[in-house]
Short mmCIF file of N, CA and C in Angstrom, two decimals:
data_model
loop_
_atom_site.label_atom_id
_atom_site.label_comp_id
_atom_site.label_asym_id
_atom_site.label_seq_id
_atom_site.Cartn_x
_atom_site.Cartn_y
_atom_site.Cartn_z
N UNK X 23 0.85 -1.17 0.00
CA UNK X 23 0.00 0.00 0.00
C UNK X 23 0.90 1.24 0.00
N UNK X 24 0.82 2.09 -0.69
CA UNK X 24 1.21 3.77 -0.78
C UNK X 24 0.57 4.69 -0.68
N UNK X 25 0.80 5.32 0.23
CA UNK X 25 0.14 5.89 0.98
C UNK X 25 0.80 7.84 0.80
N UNK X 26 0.75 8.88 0.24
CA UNK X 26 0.51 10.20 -0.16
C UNK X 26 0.69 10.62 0.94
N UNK X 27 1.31 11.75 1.54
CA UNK X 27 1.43 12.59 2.65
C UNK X 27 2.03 13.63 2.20
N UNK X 28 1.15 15.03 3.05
CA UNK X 28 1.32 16.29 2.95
C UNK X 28 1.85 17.11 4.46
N UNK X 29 2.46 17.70 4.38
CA UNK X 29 2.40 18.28 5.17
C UNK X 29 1.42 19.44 5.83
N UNK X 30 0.67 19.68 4.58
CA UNK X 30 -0.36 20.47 4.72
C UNK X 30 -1.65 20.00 4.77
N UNK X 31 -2.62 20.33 5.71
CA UNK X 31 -3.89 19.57 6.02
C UNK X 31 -4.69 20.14 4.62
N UNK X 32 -5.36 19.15 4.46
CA UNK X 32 -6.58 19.28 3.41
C UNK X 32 -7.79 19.93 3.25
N UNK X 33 -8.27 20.71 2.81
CA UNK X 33 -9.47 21.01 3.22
C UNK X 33 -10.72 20.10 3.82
N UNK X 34 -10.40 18.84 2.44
CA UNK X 34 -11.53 17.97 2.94
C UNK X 34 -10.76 16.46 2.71
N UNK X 35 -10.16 16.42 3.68
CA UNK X 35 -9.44 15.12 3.68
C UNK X 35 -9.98 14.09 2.95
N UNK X 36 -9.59 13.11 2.23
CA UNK X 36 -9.74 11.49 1.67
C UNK X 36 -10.05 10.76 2.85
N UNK X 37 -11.29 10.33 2.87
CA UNK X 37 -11.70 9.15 3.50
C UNK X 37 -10.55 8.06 3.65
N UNK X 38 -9.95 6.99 4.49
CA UNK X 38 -9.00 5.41 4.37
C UNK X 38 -9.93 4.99 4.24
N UNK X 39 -9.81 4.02 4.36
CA UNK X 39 -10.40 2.82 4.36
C UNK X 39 -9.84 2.64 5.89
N UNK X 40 -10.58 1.86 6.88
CA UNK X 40 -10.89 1.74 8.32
C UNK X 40 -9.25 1.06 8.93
N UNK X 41 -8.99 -0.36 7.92
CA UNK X 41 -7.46 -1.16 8.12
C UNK X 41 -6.05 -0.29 7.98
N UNK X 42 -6.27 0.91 7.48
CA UNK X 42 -5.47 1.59 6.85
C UNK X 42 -5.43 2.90 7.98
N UNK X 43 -6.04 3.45 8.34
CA UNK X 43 -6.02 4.33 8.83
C UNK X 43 -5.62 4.37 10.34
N UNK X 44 -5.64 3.29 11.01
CA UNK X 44 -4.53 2.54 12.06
C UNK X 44 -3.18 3.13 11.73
N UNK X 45 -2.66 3.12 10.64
CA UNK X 45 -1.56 3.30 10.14
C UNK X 45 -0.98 4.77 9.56
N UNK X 46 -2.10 5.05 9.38
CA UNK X 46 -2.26 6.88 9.05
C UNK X 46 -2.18 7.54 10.05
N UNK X 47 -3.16 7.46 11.58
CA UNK X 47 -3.16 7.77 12.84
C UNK X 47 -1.45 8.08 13.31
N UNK X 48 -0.64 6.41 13.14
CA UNK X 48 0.59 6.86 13.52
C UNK X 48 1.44 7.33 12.72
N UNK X 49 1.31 7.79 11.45
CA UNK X 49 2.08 8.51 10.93
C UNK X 49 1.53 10.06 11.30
N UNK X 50 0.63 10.13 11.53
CA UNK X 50 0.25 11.76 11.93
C UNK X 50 0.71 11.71 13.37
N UNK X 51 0.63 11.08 14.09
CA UNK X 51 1.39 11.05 15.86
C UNK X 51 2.62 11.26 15.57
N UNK X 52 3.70 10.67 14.47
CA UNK X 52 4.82 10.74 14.99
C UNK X 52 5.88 11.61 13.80
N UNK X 53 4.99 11.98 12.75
CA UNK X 53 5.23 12.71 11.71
C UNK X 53 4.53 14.48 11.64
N UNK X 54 5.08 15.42 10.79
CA UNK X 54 4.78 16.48 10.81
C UNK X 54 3.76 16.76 9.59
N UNK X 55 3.43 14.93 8.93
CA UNK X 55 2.37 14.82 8.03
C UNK X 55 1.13 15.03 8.35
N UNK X 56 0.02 16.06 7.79
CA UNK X 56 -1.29 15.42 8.42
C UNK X 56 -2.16 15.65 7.33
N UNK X 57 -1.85 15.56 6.40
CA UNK X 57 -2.57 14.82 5.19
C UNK X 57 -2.41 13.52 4.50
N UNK X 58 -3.04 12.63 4.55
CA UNK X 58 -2.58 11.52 4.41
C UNK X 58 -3.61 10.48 3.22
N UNK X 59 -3.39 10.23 2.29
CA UNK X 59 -4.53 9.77 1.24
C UNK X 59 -3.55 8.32 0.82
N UNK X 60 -4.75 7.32 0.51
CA UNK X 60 -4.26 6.22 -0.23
C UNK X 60 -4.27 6.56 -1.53
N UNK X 61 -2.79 6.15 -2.38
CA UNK X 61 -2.45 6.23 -3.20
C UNK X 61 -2.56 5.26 -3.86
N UNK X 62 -2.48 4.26 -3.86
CA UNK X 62 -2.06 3.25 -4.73
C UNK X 62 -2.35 1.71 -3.71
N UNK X 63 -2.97 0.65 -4.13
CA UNK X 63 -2.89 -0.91 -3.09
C UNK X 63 -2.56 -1.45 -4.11
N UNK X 64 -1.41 -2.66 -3.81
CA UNK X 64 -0.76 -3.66 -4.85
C UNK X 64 -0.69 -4.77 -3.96
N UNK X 65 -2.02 -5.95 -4.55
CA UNK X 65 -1.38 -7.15 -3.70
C UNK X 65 -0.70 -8.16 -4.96
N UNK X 66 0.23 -9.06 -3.90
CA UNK X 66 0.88 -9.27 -4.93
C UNK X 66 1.31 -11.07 -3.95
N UNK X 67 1.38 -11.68 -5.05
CA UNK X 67 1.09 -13.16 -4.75
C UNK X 67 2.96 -14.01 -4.19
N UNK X 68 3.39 -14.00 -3.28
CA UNK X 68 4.81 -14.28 -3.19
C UNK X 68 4.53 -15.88 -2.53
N UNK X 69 6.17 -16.26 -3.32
CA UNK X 69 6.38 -17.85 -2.91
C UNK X 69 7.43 -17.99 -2.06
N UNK X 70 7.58 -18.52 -0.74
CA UNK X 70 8.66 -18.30 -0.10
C UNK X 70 9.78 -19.19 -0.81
N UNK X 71 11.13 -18.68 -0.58
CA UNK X 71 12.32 -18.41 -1.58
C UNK X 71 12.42 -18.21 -2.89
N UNK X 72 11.19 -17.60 -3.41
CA UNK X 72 11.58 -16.91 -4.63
C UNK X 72 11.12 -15.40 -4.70
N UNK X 73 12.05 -14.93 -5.76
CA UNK X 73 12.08 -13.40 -5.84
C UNK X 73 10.92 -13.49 -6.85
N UNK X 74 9.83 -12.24 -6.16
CA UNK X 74 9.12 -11.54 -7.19
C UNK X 74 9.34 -10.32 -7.43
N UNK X 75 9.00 -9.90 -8.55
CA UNK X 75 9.61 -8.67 -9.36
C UNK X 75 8.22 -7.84 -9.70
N UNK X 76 7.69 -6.39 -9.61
CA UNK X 76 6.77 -5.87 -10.47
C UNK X 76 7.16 -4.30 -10.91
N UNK X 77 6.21 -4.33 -12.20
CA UNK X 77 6.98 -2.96 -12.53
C UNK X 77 5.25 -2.27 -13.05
N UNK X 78 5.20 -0.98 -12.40
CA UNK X 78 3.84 -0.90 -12.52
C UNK X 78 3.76 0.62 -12.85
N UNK X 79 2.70 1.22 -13.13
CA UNK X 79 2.16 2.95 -13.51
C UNK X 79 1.95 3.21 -11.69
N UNK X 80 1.47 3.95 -11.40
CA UNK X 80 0.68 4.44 -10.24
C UNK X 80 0.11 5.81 -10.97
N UNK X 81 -1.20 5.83 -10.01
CA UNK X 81 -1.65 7.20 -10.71
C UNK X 81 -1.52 8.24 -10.62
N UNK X 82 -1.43 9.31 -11.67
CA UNK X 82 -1.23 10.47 -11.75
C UNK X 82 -1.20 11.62 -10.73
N UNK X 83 -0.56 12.15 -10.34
CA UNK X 83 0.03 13.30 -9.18
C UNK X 83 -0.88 14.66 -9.83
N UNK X 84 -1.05 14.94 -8.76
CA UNK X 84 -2.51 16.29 -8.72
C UNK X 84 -1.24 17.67 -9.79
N UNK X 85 -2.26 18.20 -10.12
CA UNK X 85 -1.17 19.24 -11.09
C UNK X 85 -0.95 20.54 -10.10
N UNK X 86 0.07 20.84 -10.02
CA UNK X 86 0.42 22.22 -9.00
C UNK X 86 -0.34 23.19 -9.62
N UNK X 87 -0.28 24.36 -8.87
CA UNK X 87 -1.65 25.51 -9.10
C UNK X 87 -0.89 25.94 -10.47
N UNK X 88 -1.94 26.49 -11.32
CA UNK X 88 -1.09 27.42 -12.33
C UNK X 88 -0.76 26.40 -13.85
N UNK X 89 -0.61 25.45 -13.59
CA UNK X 89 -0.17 24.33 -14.64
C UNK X 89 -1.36 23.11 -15.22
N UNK X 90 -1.15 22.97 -16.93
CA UNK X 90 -2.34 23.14 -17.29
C UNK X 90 -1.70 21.77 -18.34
N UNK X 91 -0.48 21.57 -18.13
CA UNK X 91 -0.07 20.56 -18.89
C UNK X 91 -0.16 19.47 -18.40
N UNK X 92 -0.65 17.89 -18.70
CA UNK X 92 -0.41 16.78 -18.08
C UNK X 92 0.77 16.29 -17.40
N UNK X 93 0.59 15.83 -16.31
CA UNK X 93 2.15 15.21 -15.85
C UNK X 93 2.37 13.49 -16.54
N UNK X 94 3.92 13.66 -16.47
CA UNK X 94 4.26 11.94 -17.06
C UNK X 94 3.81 11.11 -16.02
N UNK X 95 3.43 9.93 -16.44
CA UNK X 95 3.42 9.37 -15.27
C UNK X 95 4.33 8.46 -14.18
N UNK X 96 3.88 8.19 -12.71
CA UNK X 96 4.52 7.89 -12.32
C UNK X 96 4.89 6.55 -12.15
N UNK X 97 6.29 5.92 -12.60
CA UNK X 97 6.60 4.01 -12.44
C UNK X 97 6.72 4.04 -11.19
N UNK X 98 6.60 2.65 -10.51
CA UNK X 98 7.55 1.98 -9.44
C UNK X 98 7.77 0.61 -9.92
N UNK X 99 8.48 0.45 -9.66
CA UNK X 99 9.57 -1.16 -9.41
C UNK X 99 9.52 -1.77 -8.11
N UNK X 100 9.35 -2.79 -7.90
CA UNK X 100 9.50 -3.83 -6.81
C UNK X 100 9.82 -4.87 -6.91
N UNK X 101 11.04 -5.44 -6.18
CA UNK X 101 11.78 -6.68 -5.98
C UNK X 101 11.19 -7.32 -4.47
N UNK X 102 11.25 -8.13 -4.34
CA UNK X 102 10.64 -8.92 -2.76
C UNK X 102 10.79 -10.34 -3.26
N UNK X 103 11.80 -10.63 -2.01
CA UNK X 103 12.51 -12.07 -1.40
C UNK X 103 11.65 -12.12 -0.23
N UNK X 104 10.66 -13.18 -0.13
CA UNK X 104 10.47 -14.12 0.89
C UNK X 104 11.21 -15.21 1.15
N UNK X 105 12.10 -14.92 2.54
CA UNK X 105 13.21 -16.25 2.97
C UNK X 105 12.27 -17.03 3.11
N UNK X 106 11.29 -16.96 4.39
CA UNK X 106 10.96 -17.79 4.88
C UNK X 106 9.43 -18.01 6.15
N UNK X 107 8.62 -18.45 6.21
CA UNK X 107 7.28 -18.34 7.25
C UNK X 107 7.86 -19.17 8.25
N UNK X 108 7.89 -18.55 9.77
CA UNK X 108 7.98 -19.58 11.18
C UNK X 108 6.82 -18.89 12.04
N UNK X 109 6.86 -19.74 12.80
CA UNK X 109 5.23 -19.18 13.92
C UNK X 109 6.41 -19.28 14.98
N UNK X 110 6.17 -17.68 16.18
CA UNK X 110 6.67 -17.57 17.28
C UNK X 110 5.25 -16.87 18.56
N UNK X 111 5.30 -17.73 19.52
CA UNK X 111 4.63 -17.25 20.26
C UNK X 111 2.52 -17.07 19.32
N UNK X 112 2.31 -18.19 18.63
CA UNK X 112 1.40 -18.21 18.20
C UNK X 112 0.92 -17.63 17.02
N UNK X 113 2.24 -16.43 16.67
CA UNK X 113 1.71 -15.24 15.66
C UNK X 113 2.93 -16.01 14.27
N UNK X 114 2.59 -16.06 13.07
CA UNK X 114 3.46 -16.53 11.79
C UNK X 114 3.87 -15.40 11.38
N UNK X 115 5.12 -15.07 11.25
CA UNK X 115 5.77 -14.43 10.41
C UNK X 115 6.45 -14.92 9.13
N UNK X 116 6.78 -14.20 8.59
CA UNK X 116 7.77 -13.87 7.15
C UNK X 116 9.02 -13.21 6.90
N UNK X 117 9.86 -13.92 7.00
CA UNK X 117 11.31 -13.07 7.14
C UNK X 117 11.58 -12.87 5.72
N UNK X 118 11.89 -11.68 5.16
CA UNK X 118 12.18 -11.28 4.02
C UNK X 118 13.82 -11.05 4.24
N UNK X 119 14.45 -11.45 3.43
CA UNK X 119 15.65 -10.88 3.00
C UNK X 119 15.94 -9.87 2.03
N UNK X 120 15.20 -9.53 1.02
CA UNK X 120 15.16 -8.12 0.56
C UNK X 120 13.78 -7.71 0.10
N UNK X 121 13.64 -6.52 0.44
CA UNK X 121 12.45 -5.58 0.00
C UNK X 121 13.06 -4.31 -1.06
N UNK X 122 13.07 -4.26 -2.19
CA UNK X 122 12.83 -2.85 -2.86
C UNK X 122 11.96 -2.33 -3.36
N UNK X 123 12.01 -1.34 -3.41
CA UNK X 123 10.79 -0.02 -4.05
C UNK X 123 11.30 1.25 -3.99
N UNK X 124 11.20 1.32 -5.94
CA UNK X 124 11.62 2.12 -6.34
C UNK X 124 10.80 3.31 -6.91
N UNK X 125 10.65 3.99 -6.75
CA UNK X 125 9.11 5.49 -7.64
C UNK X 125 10.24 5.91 -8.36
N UNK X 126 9.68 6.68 -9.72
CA UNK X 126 10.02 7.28 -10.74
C UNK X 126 8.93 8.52 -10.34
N UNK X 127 8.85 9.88 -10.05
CA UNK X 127 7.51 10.38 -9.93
C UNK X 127 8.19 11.73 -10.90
N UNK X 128 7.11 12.55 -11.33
CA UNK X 128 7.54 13.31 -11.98
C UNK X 128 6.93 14.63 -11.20
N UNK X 129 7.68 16.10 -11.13
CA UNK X 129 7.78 16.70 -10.64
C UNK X 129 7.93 18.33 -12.07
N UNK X 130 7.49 19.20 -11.57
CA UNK X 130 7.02 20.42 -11.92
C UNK X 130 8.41 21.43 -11.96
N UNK X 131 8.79 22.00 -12.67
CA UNK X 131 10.04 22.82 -12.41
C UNK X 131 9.57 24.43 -13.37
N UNK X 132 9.87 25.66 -12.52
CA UNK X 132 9.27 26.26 -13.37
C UNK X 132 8.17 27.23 -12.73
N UNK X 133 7.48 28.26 -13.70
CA UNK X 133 6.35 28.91 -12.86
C UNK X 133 5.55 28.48 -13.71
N UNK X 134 4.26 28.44 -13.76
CA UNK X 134 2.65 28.26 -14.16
C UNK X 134 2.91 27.34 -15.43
N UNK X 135 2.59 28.04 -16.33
CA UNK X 135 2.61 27.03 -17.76
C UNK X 135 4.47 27.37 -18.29
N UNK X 136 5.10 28.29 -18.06
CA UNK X 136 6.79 28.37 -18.05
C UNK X 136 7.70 27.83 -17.58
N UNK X 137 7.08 26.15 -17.37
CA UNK X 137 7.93 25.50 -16.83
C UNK X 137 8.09 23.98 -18.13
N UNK X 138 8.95 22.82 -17.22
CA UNK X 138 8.59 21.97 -17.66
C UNK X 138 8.59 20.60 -16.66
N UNK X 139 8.32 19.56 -17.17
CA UNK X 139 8.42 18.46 -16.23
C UNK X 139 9.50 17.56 -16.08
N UNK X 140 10.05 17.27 -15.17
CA UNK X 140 11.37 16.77 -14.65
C UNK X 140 10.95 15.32 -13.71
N UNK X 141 12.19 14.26 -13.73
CA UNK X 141 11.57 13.17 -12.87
C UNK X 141 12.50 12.95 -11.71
N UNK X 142 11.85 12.48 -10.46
CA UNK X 142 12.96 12.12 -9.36
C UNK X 142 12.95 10.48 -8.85
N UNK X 143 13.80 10.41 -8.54
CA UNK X 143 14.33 8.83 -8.04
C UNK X 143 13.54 8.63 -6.72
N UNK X 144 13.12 7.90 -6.25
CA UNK X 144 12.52 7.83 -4.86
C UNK X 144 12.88 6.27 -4.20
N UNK X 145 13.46 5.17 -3.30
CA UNK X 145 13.53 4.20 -3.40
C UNK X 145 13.61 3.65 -1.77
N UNK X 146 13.32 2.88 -1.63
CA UNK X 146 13.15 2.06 0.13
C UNK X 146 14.19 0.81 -0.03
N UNK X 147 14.89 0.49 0.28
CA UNK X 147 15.53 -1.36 0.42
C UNK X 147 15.44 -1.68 1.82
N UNK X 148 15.02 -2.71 2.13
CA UNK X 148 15.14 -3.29 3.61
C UNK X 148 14.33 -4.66 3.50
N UNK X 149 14.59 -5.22 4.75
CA UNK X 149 14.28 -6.58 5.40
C UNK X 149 14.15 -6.76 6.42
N UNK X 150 13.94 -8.44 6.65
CA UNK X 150 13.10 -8.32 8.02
C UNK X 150 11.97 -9.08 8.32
N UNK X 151 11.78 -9.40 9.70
CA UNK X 151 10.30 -10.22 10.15
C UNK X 151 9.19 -9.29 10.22
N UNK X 152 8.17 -10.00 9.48
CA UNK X 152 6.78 -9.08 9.60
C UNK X 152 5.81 -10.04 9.76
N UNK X 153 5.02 -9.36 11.20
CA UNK X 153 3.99 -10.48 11.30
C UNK X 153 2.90 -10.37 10.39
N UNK X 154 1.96 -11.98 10.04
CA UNK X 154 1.03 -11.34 9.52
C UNK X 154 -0.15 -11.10 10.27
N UNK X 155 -0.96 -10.03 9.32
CA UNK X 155 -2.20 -9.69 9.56
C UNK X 155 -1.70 -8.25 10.34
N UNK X 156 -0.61 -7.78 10.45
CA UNK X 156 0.30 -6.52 11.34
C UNK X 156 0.16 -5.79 9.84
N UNK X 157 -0.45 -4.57 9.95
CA UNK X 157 0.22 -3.26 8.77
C UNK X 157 1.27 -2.72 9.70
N UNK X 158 2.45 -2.77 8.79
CA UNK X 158 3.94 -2.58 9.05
C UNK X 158 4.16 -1.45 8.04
N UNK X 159 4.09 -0.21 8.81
CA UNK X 159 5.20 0.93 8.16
C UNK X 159 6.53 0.76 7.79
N UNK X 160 7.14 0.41 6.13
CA UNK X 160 8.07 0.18 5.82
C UNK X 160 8.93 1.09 5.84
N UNK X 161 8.47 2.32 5.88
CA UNK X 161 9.34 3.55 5.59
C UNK X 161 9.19 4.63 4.63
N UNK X 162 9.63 5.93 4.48
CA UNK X 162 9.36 6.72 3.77
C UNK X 162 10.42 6.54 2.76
N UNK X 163 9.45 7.28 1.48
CA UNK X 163 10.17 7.50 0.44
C UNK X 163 10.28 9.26 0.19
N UNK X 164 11.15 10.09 0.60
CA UNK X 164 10.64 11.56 0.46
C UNK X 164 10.12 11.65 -0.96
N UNK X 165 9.40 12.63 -0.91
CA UNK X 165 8.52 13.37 -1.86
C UNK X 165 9.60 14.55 -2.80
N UNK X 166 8.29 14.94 -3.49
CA UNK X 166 9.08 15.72 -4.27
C UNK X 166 9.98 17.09 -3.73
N UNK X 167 9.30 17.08 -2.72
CA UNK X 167 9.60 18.58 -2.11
C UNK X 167 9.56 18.29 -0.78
N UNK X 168 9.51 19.28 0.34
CA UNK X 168 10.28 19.03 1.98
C UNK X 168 8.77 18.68 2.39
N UNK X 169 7.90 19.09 1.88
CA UNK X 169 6.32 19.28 2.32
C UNK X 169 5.56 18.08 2.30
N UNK X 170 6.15 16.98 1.30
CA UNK X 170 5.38 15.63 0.90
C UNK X 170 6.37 14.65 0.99
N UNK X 171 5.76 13.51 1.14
CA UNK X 171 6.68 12.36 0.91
C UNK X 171 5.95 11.38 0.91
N UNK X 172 5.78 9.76 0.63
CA UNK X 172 5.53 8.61 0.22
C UNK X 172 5.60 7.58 1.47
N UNK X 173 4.69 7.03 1.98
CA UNK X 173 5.06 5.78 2.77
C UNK X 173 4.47 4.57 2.19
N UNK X 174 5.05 3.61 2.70
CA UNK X 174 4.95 2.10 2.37
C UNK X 174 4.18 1.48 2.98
N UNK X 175 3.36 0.91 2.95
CA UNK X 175 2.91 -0.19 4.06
C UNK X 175 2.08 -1.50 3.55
N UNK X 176 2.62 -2.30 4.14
CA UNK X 176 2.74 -3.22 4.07
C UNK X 176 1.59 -4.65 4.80
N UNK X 177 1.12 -5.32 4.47
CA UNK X 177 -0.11 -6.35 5.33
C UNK X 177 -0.09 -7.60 4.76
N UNK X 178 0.72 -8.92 5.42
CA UNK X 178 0.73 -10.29 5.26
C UNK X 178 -0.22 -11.21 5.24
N UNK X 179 -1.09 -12.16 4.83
CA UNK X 179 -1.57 -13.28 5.01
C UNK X 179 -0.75 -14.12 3.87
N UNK X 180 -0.60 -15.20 5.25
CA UNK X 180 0.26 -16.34 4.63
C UNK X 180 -1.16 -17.42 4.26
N UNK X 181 -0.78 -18.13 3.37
CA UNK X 181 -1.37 -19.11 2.66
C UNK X 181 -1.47 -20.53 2.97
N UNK X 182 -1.93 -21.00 3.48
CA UNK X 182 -1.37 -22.89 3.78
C UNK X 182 -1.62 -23.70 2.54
#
C-alpha cells in the first residue's frame, strides 16, 4: 500500500479505508504529516524463496496551481525475497531478506505554464520479520519537495 502525505492539512481530507487508517493515525502522531490519502494498493502473490519482481504505472500526481499541462506518469519497481514463514509465540511471520521499491515520480520545475516536467528517483531497500495480519510501516520515500513524501505499508496473510 502507498500511501501520499502532505504536510499540509486538506481542506476535505480522503476518507481510508478503516485497516489503513490505524496506520495513518501513527504517521500523523509521529510525523509532521497530516494529510494523508491512499495512493495506490498492490497485492501481490509471493512464494517463499523466490524473488518476485513488479513494474507498474501508479496514478497520476494532482497538477500544482497554475499548470495546465499533463504530468508523465509515475513508475515503481518492486523486488521482494520471501526467505521464509515460522510461527513464534502463536503469531506466523515472514522473514524477508530483501524488500525494494523504487518510484520514478515526476515533478514540476518552473512557474505556471513556463515551466517543464522533470523526474525524481525515490527508493526504500530493507528486510526483516513481519507479522502477519500486522500493517507494518516500511518507511518513507521523500517526496518531491520538503512538504510531501511517500510511505509504504505493508499487510501479510500467509497461505497454507
Amino acid at each position: 500500500t502507498f500511501l501520499r502525505c502532505s504536510a499540509k492539512a486538506a481542506a476535505t481530507p480522503d476518507a481510508l479505508p478503516p485497516d489503513i487508517e490505524a496506520a495513518a493515525k501513527q504517521l500523523r502522531a509521529l510525523t509532521h504529516y497530516k494529510d494523508i490519502s491512499l495512493w495506490e494498493v498492490l497485492p501481490l502473490h509471493l512464494q517463499e524463496g523466490k524473488e518476485t519482481t513488479e513494474e507498474l504505472r501508479l496514478p497520476k500526481i494532482d497538477l500544482p496551481p497554475g499548470v495546465s499541462s499533463a504530468p508523465p506518469m509515475t513508475t515503481a519497481s518492486i523486488s521482494i525475497r520471501p526467505d521464509s514463514v515460522y510461527e513464534k509465540n502463536q503469531t506466523r511471520f515472514v522473514r524477508f531478506q530483501n524488500m525494494q521499491i523504487y518510484i520514478k515520480t515526476p515533478y514540476y520545475s518552473g512557474t505556471a505554464n513556463a515551466g517543464h516536467w522533470n523526474f525524481t528517483n525515490l527508493g526504500l531497500k530493507t528486510g526483516g520479520d513481519f507479522a502477519e495480519g500486522q500493517k507494518t510501516i516500511l518507511g518513507k520515500l521523500s517526496g518531491v519537495n520538503e512538504e510531501s513524501a511517500i510511505f509504504v505499508v505493508v499487510a501479510l496473510k500467509v497461505l497454507d
